[in-house]
PDB file of C-alpha atoms in Angstrom:
ATOM      1  CA  UNK A 860     -10.645  -3.521  13.334  1.00 40.00           C
ATOM      2  CA  UNK A 861     -10.583  -2.549  17.205  1.00 44.00           C
ATOM      3  CA  UNK A 862      -8.291  -3.571  19.883  1.00 47.00           C
ATOM      4  CA  UNK A 863      -5.615  -3.760  22.374  1.00 60.00           C
ATOM      5  CA  UNK A 864      -2.752  -3.870  20.883  1.00 81.00           C
ATOM      6  CA  UNK A 865      -1.257  -1.604  19.150  1.00 95.00           C
ATOM      7  CA  UNK A 866      -1.022  -0.442  16.025  1.00 98.00           C
ATOM      8  CA  UNK A 867       1.520  -1.112  13.507  1.00 97.00           C
ATOM      9  CA  UNK A 868       2.471   1.565  10.633  1.00 98.00           C
ATOM     10  CA  UNK A 869       3.571   0.828   6.919  1.00 98.00           C
ATOM     11  CA  UNK A 870       4.667   3.783   5.720  1.00 98.00           C
ATOM     12  CA  UNK A 871       4.376   2.815   1.570  1.00 98.00           C
ATOM     13  CA  UNK A 872       6.218   5.816   0.070  1.00 98.00           C
ATOM     14  CA  UNK A 873       8.402   4.060  -2.932  1.00 97.00           C
ATOM     15  CA  UNK A 874       6.671   4.171  -6.610  1.00 96.00           C
ATOM     16  CA  UNK A 875       8.194   0.299  -7.130  1.00 96.00           C
ATOM     17  CA  UNK A 876       5.592  -2.397  -7.207  1.00 97.00           C
ATOM     18  CA  UNK A 877       7.891  -4.979  -5.596  1.00 96.00           C
ATOM     19  CA  UNK A 878       8.099  -2.614  -2.512  1.00 97.00           C
ATOM     20  CA  UNK A 879       4.458  -2.211  -2.625  1.00 98.00           C
ATOM     21  CA  UNK A 880       4.200  -5.374  -2.422  1.00 98.00           C
ATOM     22  CA  UNK A 881       6.367  -6.300   0.117  1.00 98.00           C
ATOM     23  CA  UNK A 882       4.362  -4.032   1.631  1.00 98.00           C
ATOM     24  CA  UNK A 883       0.821  -5.239   1.271  1.00 98.00           C
ATOM     25  CA  UNK A 884       2.413  -8.961   2.073  1.00 98.00           C
ATOM     26  CA  UNK A 885       3.673  -7.505   5.096  1.00 98.00           C
ATOM     27  CA  UNK A 886       0.874  -5.669   6.775  1.00 98.00           C
ATOM     28  CA  UNK A 887      -1.408  -8.680   5.631  1.00 98.00           C
ATOM     29  CA  UNK A 888       0.631 -11.085   7.313  1.00 98.00           C
ATOM     30  CA  UNK A 889       0.605  -8.730  10.323  1.00 98.00           C
ATOM     31  CA  UNK A 890      -2.955  -8.509  10.033  1.00 98.00           C
ATOM     32  CA  UNK A 891      -3.147 -12.666   9.664  1.00 98.00           C
ATOM     33  CA  UNK A 892      -2.514 -12.383  12.882  1.00 97.00           C
ATOM     34  CA  UNK A 893      -4.855  -9.892  14.771  1.00 97.00           C
ATOM     35  CA  UNK A 894      -1.874  -7.444  14.950  1.00 97.00           C
ATOM     36  CA  UNK A 895      -3.642  -3.724  13.352  1.00 98.00           C
ATOM     37  CA  UNK A 896      -2.470  -2.646  10.393  1.00 98.00           C
ATOM     38  CA  UNK A 897      -1.846   1.311   9.617  1.00 98.00           C
ATOM     39  CA  UNK A 898      -1.192   1.235   5.785  1.00 98.00           C
ATOM     40  CA  UNK A 899       0.770   5.454   4.873  1.00 98.00           C
ATOM     41  CA  UNK A 900       0.952   5.381   1.357  1.00 98.00           C
ATOM     42  CA  UNK A 901       2.361   8.628   0.663  1.00 98.00           C
ATOM     43  CA  UNK A 902       4.523  10.065  -2.736  1.00 98.00           C
ATOM     44  CA  UNK A 903       4.862   8.051  -5.175  1.00 98.00           C
ATOM     45  CA  UNK A 904       3.900   5.050  -3.647  1.00 98.00           C
ATOM     46  CA  UNK A 905      -0.082   7.017  -4.421  1.00 98.00           C
ATOM     47  CA  UNK A 906       0.468   5.779  -7.804  1.00 98.00           C
ATOM     48  CA  UNK A 907      -0.976   1.875  -6.945  1.00 98.00           C
ATOM     49  CA  UNK A 908      -3.674   3.347  -6.046  1.00 98.00           C
ATOM     50  CA  UNK A 909      -5.188   4.967  -8.810  1.00 98.00           C
ATOM     51  CA  UNK A 910      -8.212   3.845 -10.299  1.00 98.00           C
ATOM     52  CA  UNK A 911      -7.945   1.403 -12.977  1.00 97.00           C
ATOM     53  CA  UNK A 912      -8.318   3.245 -16.458  1.00 96.00           C
ATOM     54  CA  UNK A 913     -11.008   2.682 -18.928  1.00 96.00           C
ATOM     55  CA  UNK A 914      -9.676  -0.401 -19.816  1.00 95.00           C
ATOM     56  CA  UNK A 915     -10.049  -1.586 -16.646  1.00 95.00           C
ATOM     57  CA  UNK A 916      -5.725  -2.411 -15.749  1.00 96.00           C
ATOM     58  CA  UNK A 917      -5.970  -0.721 -12.237  1.00 97.00           C
ATOM     59  CA  UNK A 918      -4.072   1.524 -10.972  1.00 97.00           C
ATOM     60  CA  UNK A 919      -0.510  -0.649  -9.678  1.00 97.00           C
ATOM     61  CA  UNK A 920       0.059  -1.980 -13.301  1.00 97.00           C
ATOM     62  CA  UNK A 921       1.651   1.436 -14.640  1.00 94.00           C
ATOM     63  CA  UNK A 922       4.020   1.253 -11.598  1.00 96.00           C
ATOM     64  CA  UNK A 923       6.967   0.957 -12.845  1.00 94.00           C
ATOM     65  CA  UNK A 924       9.550  -2.592 -11.067  1.00 94.00           C
ATOM     66  CA  UNK A 925      13.055  -1.294  -8.802  1.00 93.00           C
ATOM     67  CA  UNK A 926      16.122  -1.462 -10.620  1.00 91.00           C
ATOM     68  CA  UNK A 927      17.521  -3.915  -8.010  1.00 89.00           C
ATOM     69  CA  UNK A 928      14.905  -6.376 -10.162  1.00 87.00           C
ATOM     70  CA  UNK A 929      16.033  -5.287 -13.342  1.00 79.00           C
ATOM     71  CA  UNK A 930      19.627  -5.780 -12.195  1.00 84.00           C
ATOM     72  CA  UNK A 931      18.817  -8.962 -10.948  1.00 84.00           C
ATOM     73  CA  UNK A 932      16.938 -10.383 -14.267  1.00 81.00           C
ATOM     74  CA  UNK A 933      13.793  -9.623 -13.511  1.00 79.00           C
ATOM     75  CA  UNK A 934      12.543  -8.203 -16.827  1.00 73.00           C
ATOM     76  CA  UNK A 935       9.159  -7.473 -17.513  1.00 79.00           C
ATOM     77  CA  UNK A 936       6.413  -4.661 -16.772  1.00 88.00           C
ATOM     78  CA  UNK A 937       4.075  -4.970 -13.521  1.00 92.00           C
ATOM     79  CA  UNK A 938       1.352  -6.831 -14.930  1.00 93.00           C
ATOM     80  CA  UNK A 939       3.416  -9.494 -16.081  1.00 92.00           C
ATOM     81  CA  UNK A 940       6.191  -9.725 -13.208  1.00 93.00           C
ATOM     82  CA  UNK A 941       2.639  -9.900 -11.258  1.00 95.00           C
ATOM     83  CA  UNK A 942       1.100 -12.722 -12.854  1.00 94.00           C
ATOM     84  CA  UNK A 943       4.388 -14.650 -12.600  1.00 92.00           C
ATOM     85  CA  UNK A 944       3.949 -14.073  -8.542  1.00 94.00           C
ATOM     86  CA  UNK A 945       0.586 -15.670  -8.765  1.00 96.00           C
ATOM     87  CA  UNK A 946       1.565 -18.439 -10.852  1.00 95.00           C
ATOM     88  CA  UNK A 947       4.128 -19.318  -8.584  1.00 94.00           C
ATOM     89  CA  UNK A 948       1.773 -19.431  -6.040  1.00 97.00           C
ATOM     90  CA  UNK A 949       2.538 -16.004  -4.501  1.00 97.00           C
ATOM     91  CA  UNK A 950      -0.379 -13.763  -4.089  1.00 98.00           C
ATOM     92  CA  UNK A 951      -0.215 -11.104  -6.163  1.00 98.00           C
ATOM     93  CA  UNK A 952      -0.491  -7.371  -5.141  1.00 98.00           C
ATOM     94  CA  UNK A 953      -4.598  -7.530  -5.929  1.00 97.00           C
ATOM     95  CA  UNK A 954      -4.550 -10.403  -3.810  1.00 98.00           C
ATOM     96  CA  UNK A 955      -3.034  -8.685  -1.131  1.00 98.00           C
ATOM     97  CA  UNK A 956      -4.977  -5.032  -1.047  1.00 98.00           C
ATOM     98  CA  UNK A 957      -8.347  -7.409  -0.935  1.00 98.00           C
ATOM     99  CA  UNK A 958      -6.266  -9.099   2.269  1.00 98.00           C
ATOM    100  CA  UNK A 959      -5.683  -6.122   3.545  1.00 98.00           C
ATOM    101  CA  UNK A 960      -9.373  -4.471   2.659  1.00 98.00           C
ATOM    102  CA  UNK A 961     -11.651  -7.410   3.860  1.00 98.00           C
ATOM    103  CA  UNK A 962      -9.076  -7.999   7.470  1.00 98.00           C
ATOM    104  CA  UNK A 963      -9.483  -4.565   8.178  1.00 98.00           C
ATOM    105  CA  UNK A 964      -6.111  -2.525   7.546  1.00 98.00           C
ATOM    106  CA  UNK A 965      -6.422   1.439   7.636  1.00 98.00           C
ATOM    107  CA  UNK A 966      -5.823   3.262   3.917  1.00 98.00           C
ATOM    108  CA  UNK A 967      -4.213   6.533   4.761  1.00 98.00           C
ATOM    109  CA  UNK A 968      -3.310   8.831   1.763  1.00 98.00           C
ATOM    110  CA  UNK A 969      -0.739  11.840   2.891  1.00 98.00           C
ATOM    111  CA  UNK A 970      -2.322  14.867   2.454  1.00 97.00           C
ATOM    112  CA  UNK A 971       1.361  16.195   1.363  1.00 97.00           C
ATOM    113  CA  UNK A 972       2.342  12.638  -0.706  1.00 98.00           C
ATOM    114  CA  UNK A 973      -1.006  13.843  -2.951  1.00 98.00           C
ATOM    115  CA  UNK A 974       0.087  17.397  -3.307  1.00 97.00           C
ATOM    116  CA  UNK A 975       3.874  16.381  -4.137  1.00 97.00           C
ATOM    117  CA  UNK A 976       2.871  14.255  -6.699  1.00 97.00           C
ATOM    118  CA  UNK A 977      -0.631  16.585  -7.828  1.00 97.00           C
ATOM    119  CA  UNK A 978      -2.788  13.084  -7.464  1.00 97.00           C
ATOM    120  CA  UNK A 979      -6.468  14.180  -5.990  1.00 96.00           C
ATOM    121  CA  UNK A 980      -7.957  11.962  -3.989  1.00 96.00           C
ATOM    122  CA  UNK A 981     -11.032  11.296  -6.265  1.00 96.00           C
ATOM    123  CA  UNK A 982      -8.527  10.141  -8.761  1.00 98.00           C
ATOM    124  CA  UNK A 983      -7.796   7.017  -6.102  1.00 98.00           C
ATOM    125  CA  UNK A 984      -9.244   3.319  -6.714  1.00 98.00           C
ATOM    126  CA  UNK A 985     -13.552   4.375  -4.824  1.00 97.00           C
ATOM    127  CA  UNK A 986     -13.480   0.724  -2.993  1.00 97.00           C
ATOM    128  CA  UNK A 987     -11.233   1.019  -0.423  1.00 98.00           C
ATOM    129  CA  UNK A 988     -11.663   3.934   2.675  1.00 97.00           C
ATOM    130  CA  UNK A 989      -9.378   6.423   2.428  1.00 98.00           C
ATOM    131  CA  UNK A 990      -7.993   7.936   5.251  1.00 97.00           C
ATOM    132  CA  UNK A 991      -6.591  11.514   5.242  1.00 94.00           C
ATOM    133  CA  UNK A 992      -3.534  13.049   6.735  1.00 97.00           C
ATOM    134  CA  UNK A 993      -0.071  13.510   6.551  1.00 97.00           C
ATOM    135  CA  UNK A 994       2.543  12.326   9.853  1.00 97.00           C
ATOM    136  CA  UNK A 995       1.074  14.079  13.144  1.00 97.00           C
ATOM    137  CA  UNK A 996      -2.333  11.395  11.870  1.00 97.00           C
ATOM    138  CA  UNK A 997      -0.313   8.680  11.883  1.00 98.00           C
ATOM    139  CA  UNK A 998       1.570   8.832  15.068  1.00 97.00           C
ATOM    140  CA  UNK A 999      -1.644  10.041  16.466  1.00 97.00           C
ATOM    141  CA  UNK A1000      -2.496   6.432  15.743  1.00 97.00           C
ATOM    142  CA  UNK A1001       0.653   5.123  16.211  1.00 97.00           C
ATOM    143  CA  UNK A1002       0.141   6.808  20.444  1.00 96.00           C
ATOM    144  CA  UNK A1003       3.494   5.662  22.377  1.00 95.00           C
ATOM    145  CA  UNK A1004       3.778   1.455  22.321  1.00 95.00           C
ATOM    146  CA  UNK A1005       2.829   1.371  17.870  1.00 96.00           C
ATOM    147  CA  UNK A1006       5.837   0.678  15.846  1.00 96.00           C
ATOM    148  CA  UNK A1007       6.654   2.182  12.297  1.00 97.00           C
ATOM    149  CA  UNK A1008       8.410   0.589   9.283  1.00 96.00           C
ATOM    150  CA  UNK A1009       8.958   2.774   6.520  1.00 96.00           C
ATOM    151  CA  UNK A1010       9.389   0.311   2.919  1.00 91.00           C
TER     152      UNK A1010
END
């Protein structure tokens, strides 16, 4: 997506699925109003982008829920939590990933984050175009007028 507007950069660092979900929701909302977005996945959040397993279960389905949800009494695994979101009329994780892709988000995977968790880029899903880079690459995209949010 080409725009005269500055990018919003969202750093997704946590592997807790509810945090990844909210970062994707923020990105989709910004994209819906023509705000360019770069999603920068690093550390445990990269696990949400793994390719589906042999049974077709997406990588994000193996991510844990955050301890705040557990403390609040929300129980279940990622798949059950995601199904509950969809049943209550909210966008699910896969819906948000697809919306971000279709609306032109840039998906970046952090070189250092991949190394930190021992994950190869080839282990990531193949339906998204990933840019590799680091924080310097992200800051170059954002320039002097971009915004940065850490999720």
